[in-house]
Amino acid sequence: MFSGQDHTFMSRALALAHQGLTTTTPNPRVGCVIVKDGLVIGEGFHKKAGEPHAEVLALLAARAQVGADGLVAATVYLTLEPCAHFGRTPPCVTALIEARVARVLVAMSDPNPLVSGRGLEALRHAGIDVRCGLLQSEAEELNLGFISRMTRGRPWVRSKLATTLDGKTALNNGQSQWITSAAARADAHAWRARSCAVLTGAGTVLADNPRLTVREVETSRQPLRIIVDSQLKTPLDAAIVGEHANEVMIFTAAAEAQKKQDWLALGAEVIELPNEDGKVDLPALFEHLGRRGLNEITVEAGAKLNAALWQEDCLDELLIYVAPSIMGPGRPLFELPELQSLGELSHWRFVEAELIGADCRLRLRKS
């Protein structure tokens, strides 16, 4: 169904889509390559919401190179089904039809209910040869957060953890800097950069006073910082606030009126979402973030919040950096209740294991 040449050009389209890794939110990451007579005549990737989509940029580049007539009978390689509705920009499917291309190869259909097959159907109705599924798993991996938000109404939630070989994240006195190497920390910043937001708990803020900004890698924007703080104990001068309080969201269960007003005066956003136990309703929190257009969330929190997220079934992926060291007594990855049988174990599956400097990065997802 797909030739070796098809794989080559779609791989290029995926590489282009990857260039929008940190910038496209809330939109998906999309790349496009236009080919005629075996040669690339135009390519593009979506950079930012409100700006032209990948197809439009690729068509513009192709017209500049070969003229409008040169697009006739061309083949388009697209990592995501073209939109068929008016959003901030016109529907891309119309632009492809008007360009009179002959073939459109798509990696994956769009999970957005506003599109969801309509773009492919419109192309076929116009007499264009449409094929879908080329390098689909790679395209889906690139847009896990967008798919999650479109199909589940909530972001993809990834918890980043650093541990010793015996599963300790800090000494009993709280000291944890640094368990892992500089290379591992820089790699973790790259995962932080691709996220729409970094989420932590009030306990981590009070104990470590982290900034949770991207510093070890280049980025054109900083993710939002989200604090889960049931009693609104976070100090106003915490490092996580910095000079941009308007990029901070605090979810609380019970906020004193004056404390809330103080945070609002700084420019932060305070959302009250209590559950029956007087704590923050975590599933409702992620549903709220989904409605706000956030695709990927990275959790950088302590054992208590990670355990609560685990127990509330809010974690989709674990990103664990394992240092080649043994600590002995210390703080665990998760503060979970004791099990009574092995049948109660929570099972995950490994999706990646890679050496990062002296450490090993593991990625796991639910079985």
mmCIF file of C-alpha atoms in Angstrom:
data_model
loop_
_atom_site.group_PDB
_atom_site.id
_atom_site.type_symbol
_atom_site.label_atom_id
_atom_site.label_comp_id
_atom_site.label_asym_id
_atom_site.label_seq_id
_atom_site.Cartn_x
_atom_site.Cartn_y
_atom_site.Cartn_z
ATOM 1 C CA MET A 1 0.000 0.000 0.000
ATOM 2 C CA PHE A 2 2.876 2.368 0.837
ATOM 3 C CA SER A 3 6.235 2.434 -0.936
ATOM 4 C CA GLY A 4 9.669 3.031 0.523
ATOM 5 C CA GLN A 5 9.555 6.507 -0.964
ATOM 6 C CA ASP A 6 6.250 7.126 0.807
ATOM 7 C CA HIS A 7 7.869 6.196 4.129
ATOM 8 C CA THR A 8 10.786 8.535 3.449
ATOM 9 C CA PHE A 9 8.598 11.555 2.728
ATOM 10 C CA MET A 10 6.237 10.875 5.637
ATOM 11 C CA SER A 11 9.243 10.564 7.945
ATOM 12 C CA ARG A 12 10.275 14.018 6.762
ATOM 13 C CA ALA A 13 6.774 15.340 7.480
ATOM 14 C CA LEU A 14 6.970 13.926 11.014
ATOM 15 C CA ALA A 15 10.377 15.550 11.519
ATOM 16 C CA LEU A 16 8.856 18.862 10.472
ATOM 17 C CA ALA A 17 5.928 18.375 12.873
ATOM 18 C CA HIS A 18 8.429 17.797 15.673
ATOM 19 C CA GLN A 19 9.714 21.348 15.185
ATOM 20 C CA GLY A 20 6.434 22.573 16.677
ATOM 21 C CA LEU A 21 6.886 20.407 19.768
ATOM 22 C CA THR A 22 6.832 23.277 22.260
ATOM 23 C CA THR A 23 4.745 25.881 20.437
ATOM 24 C CA THR A 24 1.495 24.556 18.948
ATOM 25 C CA THR A 25 -0.681 24.265 22.069
ATOM 26 C CA PRO A 26 -3.642 23.864 22.066
ATOM 27 C CA ASN A 27 -3.318 22.676 18.476
ATOM 28 C CA PRO A 28 -1.690 19.401 17.396
ATOM 29 C CA ARG A 29 1.838 19.147 15.998
ATOM 30 C CA VAL A 30 1.559 18.733 12.224
ATOM 31 C CA GLY A 31 4.009 18.546 9.330
ATOM 32 C CA CYS A 32 3.441 18.507 5.565
ATOM 33 C CA VAL A 33 5.600 17.645 2.531
ATOM 34 C CA ILE A 34 4.514 18.101 -1.089
ATOM 35 C CA VAL A 35 6.217 15.972 -3.741
ATOM 36 C CA LYS A 36 6.091 15.918 -7.542
ATOM 37 C CA ASP A 37 8.035 13.585 -9.824
ATOM 38 C CA GLY A 38 9.933 12.286 -6.813
ATOM 39 C CA LEU A 39 11.144 15.720 -5.700
ATOM 40 C CA VAL A 40 10.068 17.839 -2.722
ATOM 41 C CA ILE A 41 8.558 21.068 -3.990
ATOM 42 C CA GLY A 42 7.154 22.410 -0.719
ATOM 43 C CA GLU A 43 7.055 21.696 2.988
ATOM 44 C CA GLY A 44 5.847 23.275 6.192
ATOM 45 C CA PHE A 45 4.853 22.687 9.805
ATOM 46 C CA HIS A 46 2.327 24.275 12.126
ATOM 47 C CA LYS A 47 4.086 26.668 14.463
ATOM 48 C CA LYS A 48 1.468 28.313 16.645
ATOM 49 C CA ALA A 49 -2.290 28.492 17.172
ATOM 50 C CA GLY A 50 -3.799 31.183 14.965
ATOM 51 C CA GLU A 51 -0.986 30.955 12.423
ATOM 52 C CA PRO A 52 -1.193 29.052 9.088
ATOM 53 C CA HIS A 53 -1.432 25.279 9.240
ATOM 54 C CA ALA A 54 1.250 22.993 7.842
ATOM 55 C CA GLU A 55 -0.648 22.354 4.577
ATOM 56 C CA VAL A 56 -1.039 26.049 3.834
ATOM 57 C CA LEU A 57 2.643 26.774 4.436
ATOM 58 C CA ALA A 58 3.686 23.826 2.280
ATOM 59 C CA LEU A 59 1.360 24.941 -0.531
ATOM 60 C CA LEU A 60 2.752 28.477 -0.382
ATOM 61 C CA ALA A 61 6.316 27.152 -0.549
ATOM 62 C CA ALA A 62 5.429 24.904 -3.485
ATOM 63 C CA ARG A 63 3.740 27.699 -5.448
ATOM 64 C CA ALA A 64 6.785 29.898 -4.905
ATOM 65 C CA GLN A 65 8.961 27.157 -6.384
ATOM 66 C CA VAL A 66 6.904 25.694 -9.251
ATOM 67 C CA GLY A 67 3.905 28.009 -9.650
ATOM 68 C CA ALA A 68 0.243 27.153 -9.133
ATOM 69 C CA ASP A 69 0.097 24.833 -12.150
ATOM 70 C CA GLY A 70 3.079 22.894 -10.824
ATOM 71 C CA LEU A 71 0.939 21.557 -7.976
ATOM 72 C CA VAL A 72 -1.368 19.674 -10.332
ATOM 73 C CA ALA A 73 -0.976 15.902 -9.814
ATOM 74 C CA ALA A 74 1.385 16.377 -6.849
ATOM 75 C CA THR A 75 1.393 14.103 -3.782
ATOM 76 C CA VAL A 76 0.907 15.514 -0.297
ATOM 77 C CA TYR A 77 2.300 13.809 2.817
ATOM 78 C CA LEU A 78 0.498 15.007 5.922
ATOM 79 C CA THR A 79 0.926 13.804 9.513
ATOM 80 C CA LEU A 80 -2.676 14.598 10.476
ATOM 81 C CA GLU A 81 -5.959 14.649 8.569
ATOM 82 C CA PRO A 82 -6.568 18.152 7.148
ATOM 83 C CA CYS A 83 -9.153 20.243 8.952
ATOM 84 C CA ALA A 84 -12.556 20.569 7.301
ATOM 85 C CA HIS A 85 -14.005 23.327 9.460
ATOM 86 C CA PHE A 86 -13.495 27.033 10.061
ATOM 87 C CA GLY A 87 -11.550 27.735 13.244
ATOM 88 C CA ARG A 88 -9.021 30.523 13.608
ATOM 89 C CA THR A 89 -8.029 29.712 10.017
ATOM 90 C CA PRO A 90 -9.984 28.475 6.953
ATOM 91 C CA PRO A 91 -10.307 24.699 6.330
ATOM 92 C CA CYS A 92 -7.114 23.236 4.867
ATOM 93 C CA VAL A 93 -9.008 20.585 2.914
ATOM 94 C CA THR A 94 -10.343 23.346 0.632
ATOM 95 C CA ALA A 95 -6.831 24.610 -0.078
ATOM 96 C CA LEU A 96 -5.689 21.102 -1.060
ATOM 97 C CA ILE A 97 -8.675 20.581 -3.353
ATOM 98 C CA GLU A 98 -8.182 23.955 -5.035
ATOM 99 C CA ALA A 99 -4.498 23.129 -5.582
ATOM 100 C CA ARG A 100 -5.619 20.097 -7.666
ATOM 101 C CA VAL A 101 -3.215 17.689 -6.029
ATOM 102 C CA ALA A 102 -3.575 14.036 -7.050
ATOM 103 C CA ARG A 103 -2.778 12.129 -3.855
ATOM 104 C CA VAL A 104 -2.892 12.859 -0.144
ATOM 105 C CA LEU A 105 -1.217 10.412 2.227
ATOM 106 C CA VAL A 106 -2.142 10.944 5.873
ATOM 107 C CA ALA A 107 -0.476 9.413 8.922
ATOM 108 C CA MET A 108 -3.531 9.548 11.201
ATOM 109 C CA SER A 109 -7.124 10.730 11.215
ATOM 110 C CA ASP A 110 -7.995 13.722 13.374
ATOM 111 C CA PRO A 111 -9.549 12.805 16.770
ATOM 112 C CA ASN A 112 -11.209 16.231 16.901
ATOM 113 C CA PRO A 113 -14.982 15.608 16.562
ATOM 114 C CA LEU A 114 -15.186 18.680 14.315
ATOM 115 C CA VAL A 115 -12.984 16.872 11.777
ATOM 116 C CA SER A 116 -12.897 13.113 12.499
ATOM 117 C CA GLY A 117 -12.959 11.750 8.954
ATOM 118 C CA ARG A 118 -14.680 14.706 7.324
ATOM 119 C CA GLY A 119 -11.425 15.986 5.865
ATOM 120 C CA LEU A 120 -10.585 12.636 4.271
ATOM 121 C CA GLU A 121 -14.135 12.270 2.967
ATOM 122 C CA ALA A 122 -14.065 15.722 1.377
ATOM 123 C CA LEU A 123 -10.793 14.949 -0.408
ATOM 124 C CA ARG A 124 -12.140 11.658 -1.743
ATOM 125 C CA HIS A 125 -15.343 13.359 -2.861
ATOM 126 C CA ALA A 126 -13.185 15.755 -4.885
ATOM 127 C CA GLY A 127 -11.598 12.815 -6.699
ATOM 128 C CA ILE A 128 -8.284 12.851 -4.811
ATOM 129 C CA ASP A 129 -6.582 9.529 -4.022
ATOM 130 C CA VAL A 130 -6.502 9.443 -0.210
ATOM 131 C CA ARG A 131 -4.665 6.912 1.936
ATOM 132 C CA CYS A 132 -4.414 6.935 5.717
ATOM 133 C CA GLY A 133 -2.274 5.066 8.246
ATOM 134 C CA LEU A 134 1.306 5.601 7.042
ATOM 135 C CA LEU A 135 3.537 5.803 10.168
ATOM 136 C CA GLN A 136 0.392 6.198 12.239
ATOM 137 C CA SER A 137 1.929 5.127 15.556
ATOM 138 C CA GLU A 138 4.704 7.712 15.211
ATOM 139 C CA ALA A 139 2.156 10.443 14.466
ATOM 140 C CA GLU A 140 0.003 9.416 17.427
ATOM 141 C CA GLU A 141 3.026 9.408 19.734
ATOM 142 C CA LEU A 142 3.777 12.979 18.714
ATOM 143 C CA ASN A 143 0.261 14.093 19.645
ATOM 144 C CA LEU A 144 -0.600 11.967 22.687
ATOM 145 C CA GLY A 145 -1.844 15.009 24.577
ATOM 146 C CA PHE A 146 -4.057 16.308 21.780
ATOM 147 C CA ILE A 147 -5.547 12.838 21.251
ATOM 148 C CA SER A 148 -6.171 12.493 24.989
ATOM 149 C CA ARG A 149 -7.914 15.846 25.192
ATOM 150 C CA MET A 150 -10.074 15.166 22.143
ATOM 151 C CA THR A 151 -11.090 11.634 23.152
ATOM 152 C CA ARG A 152 -11.107 11.781 26.975
ATOM 153 C CA GLY A 153 -11.606 15.472 27.685
ATOM 154 C CA ARG A 154 -8.401 15.659 29.741
ATOM 155 C CA PRO A 155 -4.659 16.088 29.085
ATOM 156 C CA TRP A 156 -2.021 13.371 28.908
ATOM 157 C CA VAL A 157 -0.419 13.333 32.366
ATOM 158 C CA ARG A 158 3.221 12.332 32.724
ATOM 159 C CA SER A 159 4.923 12.135 36.117
ATOM 160 C CA LYS A 160 8.670 12.807 36.165
ATOM 161 C CA LEU A 161 10.588 11.096 38.965
ATOM 162 C CA ALA A 162 14.244 10.690 39.905
ATOM 163 C CA THR A 163 15.293 7.737 42.024
ATOM 164 C CA THR A 164 18.163 5.603 43.216
ATOM 165 C CA LEU A 165 18.375 1.905 42.401
ATOM 166 C CA ASP A 166 16.555 1.106 45.642
ATOM 167 C CA GLY A 167 13.646 3.429 44.835
ATOM 168 C CA LYS A 168 14.505 6.448 46.986
ATOM 169 C CA THR A 169 13.902 10.031 45.894
ATOM 170 C CA ALA A 170 15.486 11.868 48.825
ATOM 171 C CA LEU A 171 17.109 11.355 52.195
ATOM 172 C CA ASN A 172 14.771 11.231 55.171
ATOM 173 C CA ASN A 173 15.837 14.800 55.962
ATOM 174 C CA GLY A 174 14.530 15.886 52.541
ATOM 175 C CA GLN A 175 17.851 16.380 50.759
ATOM 176 C CA SER A 176 17.507 15.352 47.092
ATOM 177 C CA GLN A 177 19.800 17.611 45.041
ATOM 178 C CA TRP A 178 21.164 15.928 43.121
ATOM 179 C CA ILE A 179 20.356 12.230 42.780
ATOM 180 C CA THR A 180 20.782 12.183 39.016
ATOM 181 C CA SER A 181 23.400 13.644 36.669
ATOM 182 C CA ALA A 182 23.424 16.990 34.879
ATOM 183 C CA ALA A 183 22.650 15.165 31.621
ATOM 184 C CA ALA A 184 19.515 13.636 33.128
ATOM 185 C CA ARG A 185 18.389 16.991 34.499
ATOM 186 C CA ALA A 186 18.814 18.641 31.091
ATOM 187 C CA ASP A 187 16.830 15.825 29.501
ATOM 188 C CA ALA A 188 14.068 16.326 32.056
ATOM 189 C CA HIS A 189 13.965 20.016 31.137
ATOM 190 C CA ALA A 190 13.367 19.025 27.506
ATOM 191 C CA TRP A 191 10.299 17.037 28.594
ATOM 192 C CA ARG A 192 9.238 19.986 30.715
ATOM 193 C CA ALA A 193 9.576 22.304 27.699
ATOM 194 C CA ARG A 194 7.192 20.242 25.546
ATOM 195 C CA SER A 195 4.519 20.308 28.236
ATOM 196 C CA CYS A 196 1.672 22.792 28.387
ATOM 197 C CA ALA A 197 2.070 22.950 32.160
ATOM 198 C CA VAL A 198 4.174 21.633 35.031
ATOM 199 C CA LEU A 199 2.180 20.537 38.075
ATOM 200 C CA THR A 200 3.423 20.206 41.640
ATOM 201 C CA GLY A 201 2.085 20.176 45.179
ATOM 202 C CA ALA A 202 2.282 22.679 48.000
ATOM 203 C CA GLY A 203 4.485 20.263 49.944
ATOM 204 C CA THR A 204 7.156 20.344 47.234
ATOM 205 C CA VAL A 205 6.951 24.140 47.006
ATOM 206 C CA LEU A 206 7.392 24.517 50.762
ATOM 207 C CA ALA A 207 10.202 21.946 50.997
ATOM 208 C CA ASP A 208 12.246 22.704 47.856
ATOM 209 C CA ASN A 209 11.031 26.105 46.623
ATOM 210 C CA PRO A 210 11.462 25.099 42.946
ATOM 211 C CA ARG A 211 11.057 27.427 39.968
ATOM 212 C CA LEU A 212 9.769 24.718 37.615
ATOM 213 C CA THR A 213 10.783 26.754 34.572
ATOM 214 C CA VAL A 214 12.706 25.501 31.536
ATOM 215 C CA ARG A 215 16.353 26.504 31.854
ATOM 216 C CA GLU A 216 18.576 23.671 30.656
ATOM 217 C CA VAL A 217 17.324 23.685 27.050
ATOM 218 C CA GLU A 218 16.244 26.404 24.640
ATOM 219 C CA THR A 219 12.540 27.165 24.480
ATOM 220 C CA SER A 220 10.413 29.914 22.982
ATOM 221 C CA ARG A 221 7.851 29.764 25.783
ATOM 222 C CA GLN A 222 7.557 28.643 29.386
ATOM 223 C CA PRO A 223 4.880 26.140 30.432
ATOM 224 C CA LEU A 224 2.251 27.167 32.921
ATOM 225 C CA ARG A 225 3.004 26.335 36.556
ATOM 226 C CA ILE A 226 0.220 24.614 38.468
ATOM 227 C CA ILE A 227 0.154 24.133 42.236
ATOM 228 C CA VAL A 228 -2.154 21.710 44.035
ATOM 229 C CA ASP A 229 -2.596 23.404 47.392
ATOM 230 C CA SER A 230 -5.650 22.340 49.391
ATOM 231 C CA GLN A 231 -5.277 25.006 52.075
ATOM 232 C CA LEU A 232 -3.541 27.699 50.001
ATOM 233 C CA LYS A 233 -0.352 27.542 52.057
ATOM 234 C CA THR A 234 2.030 28.514 49.236
ATOM 235 C CA PRO A 235 3.853 31.761 50.140
ATOM 236 C CA LEU A 236 3.356 34.698 47.799
ATOM 237 C CA ASP A 237 7.109 35.038 47.287
ATOM 238 C CA ALA A 238 7.678 31.390 46.305
ATOM 239 C CA ALA A 239 10.200 30.919 43.495
ATOM 240 C CA ILE A 240 7.574 29.181 41.358
ATOM 241 C CA VAL A 241 5.777 32.523 41.060
ATOM 242 C CA GLY A 242 8.808 34.493 39.939
ATOM 243 C CA GLU A 243 8.128 37.549 37.806
ATOM 244 C CA HIS A 244 5.209 36.005 35.961
ATOM 245 C CA ALA A 245 2.430 35.267 38.422
ATOM 246 C CA ASN A 246 -0.023 35.362 35.516
ATOM 247 C CA GLU A 247 1.452 32.028 34.417
ATOM 248 C CA VAL A 248 0.577 30.361 37.730
ATOM 249 C CA MET A 249 -2.618 28.427 38.487
ATOM 250 C CA ILE A 250 -3.423 27.265 42.014
ATOM 251 C CA PHE A 251 -6.042 24.611 42.666
ATOM 252 C CA THR A 252 -7.319 24.662 46.217
ATOM 253 C CA ALA A 253 -10.070 23.100 48.302
ATOM 254 C CA ALA A 254 -10.667 25.902 50.780
ATOM 255 C CA ALA A 255 -9.180 29.355 50.325
ATOM 256 C CA GLU A 256 -9.388 32.103 52.902
ATOM 257 C CA ALA A 257 -10.844 35.174 51.222
ATOM 258 C CA GLN A 258 -7.817 37.363 51.964
ATOM 259 C CA LYS A 259 -5.287 34.744 50.800
ATOM 260 C CA LYS A 260 -7.200 34.263 47.590
ATOM 261 C CA GLN A 261 -7.396 38.005 47.023
ATOM 262 C CA ASP A 262 -3.639 38.349 47.596
ATOM 263 C CA TRP A 263 -2.936 35.758 44.896
ATOM 264 C CA LEU A 264 -5.391 37.318 42.496
ATOM 265 C CA ALA A 265 -3.761 40.704 43.056
ATOM 266 C CA LEU A 266 -0.452 39.180 41.957
ATOM 267 C CA GLY A 267 -2.063 37.995 38.742
ATOM 268 C CA ALA A 268 -2.270 34.292 39.560
ATOM 269 C CA GLU A 269 -5.399 32.242 38.972
ATOM 270 C CA VAL A 270 -7.021 30.491 41.935
ATOM 271 C CA ILE A 271 -9.535 27.708 41.277
ATOM 272 C CA GLU A 272 -11.472 26.069 44.111
ATOM 273 C CA LEU A 273 -12.193 22.393 43.408
ATOM 274 C CA PRO A 274 -12.864 20.574 46.705
ATOM 275 C CA ASN A 275 -13.744 16.896 46.927
ATOM 276 C CA GLU A 276 -15.704 15.168 49.701
ATOM 277 C CA ASP A 277 -12.531 14.768 51.787
ATOM 278 C CA GLY A 278 -11.723 18.454 51.785
ATOM 279 C CA LYS A 279 -8.844 18.051 49.341
ATOM 280 C CA VAL A 280 -8.484 19.084 45.715
ATOM 281 C CA ASP A 281 -10.593 16.978 43.359
ATOM 282 C CA LEU A 282 -7.819 15.687 41.092
ATOM 283 C CA PRO A 283 -9.933 14.140 38.294
ATOM 284 C CA ALA A 284 -11.962 17.371 38.125
ATOM 285 C CA LEU A 285 -8.702 19.331 37.998
ATOM 286 C CA PHE A 286 -7.585 17.557 34.819
ATOM 287 C CA GLU A 287 -11.017 17.881 33.260
ATOM 288 C CA HIS A 288 -10.750 21.617 33.921
ATOM 289 C CA LEU A 289 -7.323 21.722 32.264
ATOM 290 C CA GLY A 290 -8.713 19.820 29.280
ATOM 291 C CA ARG A 291 -11.426 22.428 28.838
ATOM 292 C CA ARG A 292 -8.718 25.075 28.971
ATOM 293 C CA GLY A 293 -6.957 23.495 25.985
ATOM 294 C CA LEU A 294 -3.952 21.949 27.757
ATOM 295 C CA ASN A 295 -2.665 18.832 26.002
ATOM 296 C CA GLU A 296 0.309 17.564 28.037
ATOM 297 C CA ILE A 297 1.012 17.954 31.753
ATOM 298 C CA THR A 298 4.263 17.040 33.478
ATOM 299 C CA VAL A 299 3.977 16.299 37.193
ATOM 300 C CA GLU A 300 7.028 17.083 39.320
ATOM 301 C CA ALA A 301 5.807 16.398 42.811
ATOM 302 C CA GLY A 302 6.503 14.465 45.974
ATOM 303 C CA ALA A 303 5.483 11.007 47.135
ATOM 304 C CA LYS A 304 2.126 12.074 48.589
ATOM 305 C CA LEU A 305 0.759 13.868 45.526
ATOM 306 C CA ASN A 306 2.113 11.201 43.178
ATOM 307 C CA ALA A 307 0.394 8.565 45.279
ATOM 308 C CA ALA A 308 -2.885 10.501 45.209
ATOM 309 C CA LEU A 309 -2.654 10.860 41.426
ATOM 310 C CA TRP A 310 -1.932 7.143 41.151
ATOM 311 C CA GLN A 311 -4.860 6.195 43.357
ATOM 312 C CA GLU A 312 -7.215 8.548 41.493
ATOM 313 C CA ASP A 313 -6.140 6.989 38.165
ATOM 314 C CA CYS A 314 -4.861 10.328 36.867
ATOM 315 C CA LEU A 315 -1.401 9.222 35.660
ATOM 316 C CA ASP A 316 -0.910 8.079 32.067
ATOM 317 C CA GLU A 317 2.864 7.790 31.962
ATOM 318 C CA LEU A 318 5.851 7.581 34.289
ATOM 319 C CA LEU A 319 9.155 9.174 33.305
ATOM 320 C CA ILE A 320 11.697 7.792 35.753
ATOM 321 C CA TYR A 321 15.390 8.668 35.875
ATOM 322 C CA VAL A 322 17.268 5.940 37.730
ATOM 323 C CA ALA A 323 20.689 6.813 39.159
ATOM 324 C CA PRO A 324 23.253 3.998 39.603
ATOM 325 C CA SER A 325 23.392 4.478 43.351
ATOM 326 C CA ILE A 326 21.920 3.017 46.521
ATOM 327 C CA MET A 327 20.652 5.208 49.347
ATOM 328 C CA GLY A 328 19.232 2.921 51.987
ATOM 329 C CA PRO A 329 16.675 4.646 54.253
ATOM 330 C CA GLY A 330 15.017 7.525 52.454
ATOM 331 C CA ARG A 331 11.829 8.838 50.920
ATOM 332 C CA PRO A 332 9.946 6.618 48.424
ATOM 333 C CA LEU A 333 8.568 7.353 44.961
ATOM 334 C CA PHE A 334 4.974 6.929 46.185
ATOM 335 C CA GLU A 335 3.489 6.957 49.671
ATOM 336 C CA LEU A 336 0.947 4.190 49.167
ATOM 337 C CA PRO A 337 -0.903 2.019 51.670
ATOM 338 C CA GLU A 338 0.545 -1.418 52.370
ATOM 339 C CA LEU A 339 -0.749 -4.234 50.166
ATOM 340 C CA GLN A 340 -1.927 -7.531 51.577
ATOM 341 C CA SER A 341 -1.298 -9.670 48.480
ATOM 342 C CA LEU A 342 0.683 -9.552 45.245
ATOM 343 C CA GLY A 343 -2.604 -9.712 43.373
ATOM 344 C CA GLU A 344 -3.165 -6.078 44.356
ATOM 345 C CA LEU A 345 -0.085 -4.882 42.460
ATOM 346 C CA SER A 346 -0.564 -2.085 39.928
ATOM 347 C CA HIS A 347 0.924 -3.209 36.621
ATOM 348 C CA TRP A 348 2.600 -0.947 34.096
ATOM 349 C CA ARG A 349 4.556 -1.695 30.929
ATOM 350 C CA PHE A 350 7.904 -0.375 29.760
ATOM 351 C CA VAL A 351 7.786 1.621 26.527
ATOM 352 C CA GLU A 352 11.361 2.909 26.562
ATOM 353 C CA ALA A 353 14.673 2.508 28.350
ATOM 354 C CA GLU A 354 17.594 4.738 27.411
ATOM 355 C CA LEU A 355 20.909 5.738 28.961
ATOM 356 C CA ILE A 356 21.111 9.474 29.655
ATOM 357 C CA GLY A 357 24.593 10.315 30.849
ATOM 358 C CA ALA A 358 25.310 8.040 33.806
ATOM 359 C CA ASP A 359 21.613 7.424 34.459
ATOM 360 C CA CYS A 360 18.853 5.377 32.853
ATOM 361 C CA ARG A 361 15.610 6.960 31.688
ATOM 362 C CA LEU A 362 12.589 4.675 31.861
ATOM 363 C CA ARG A 363 9.160 5.405 30.411
ATOM 364 C CA LEU A 364 6.197 3.334 31.497
ATOM 365 C CA ARG A 365 2.507 3.321 30.698
ATOM 366 C CA LYS A 366 -0.477 1.464 32.072
ATOM 367 C CA SER A 367 -0.800 -2.158 31.023
#
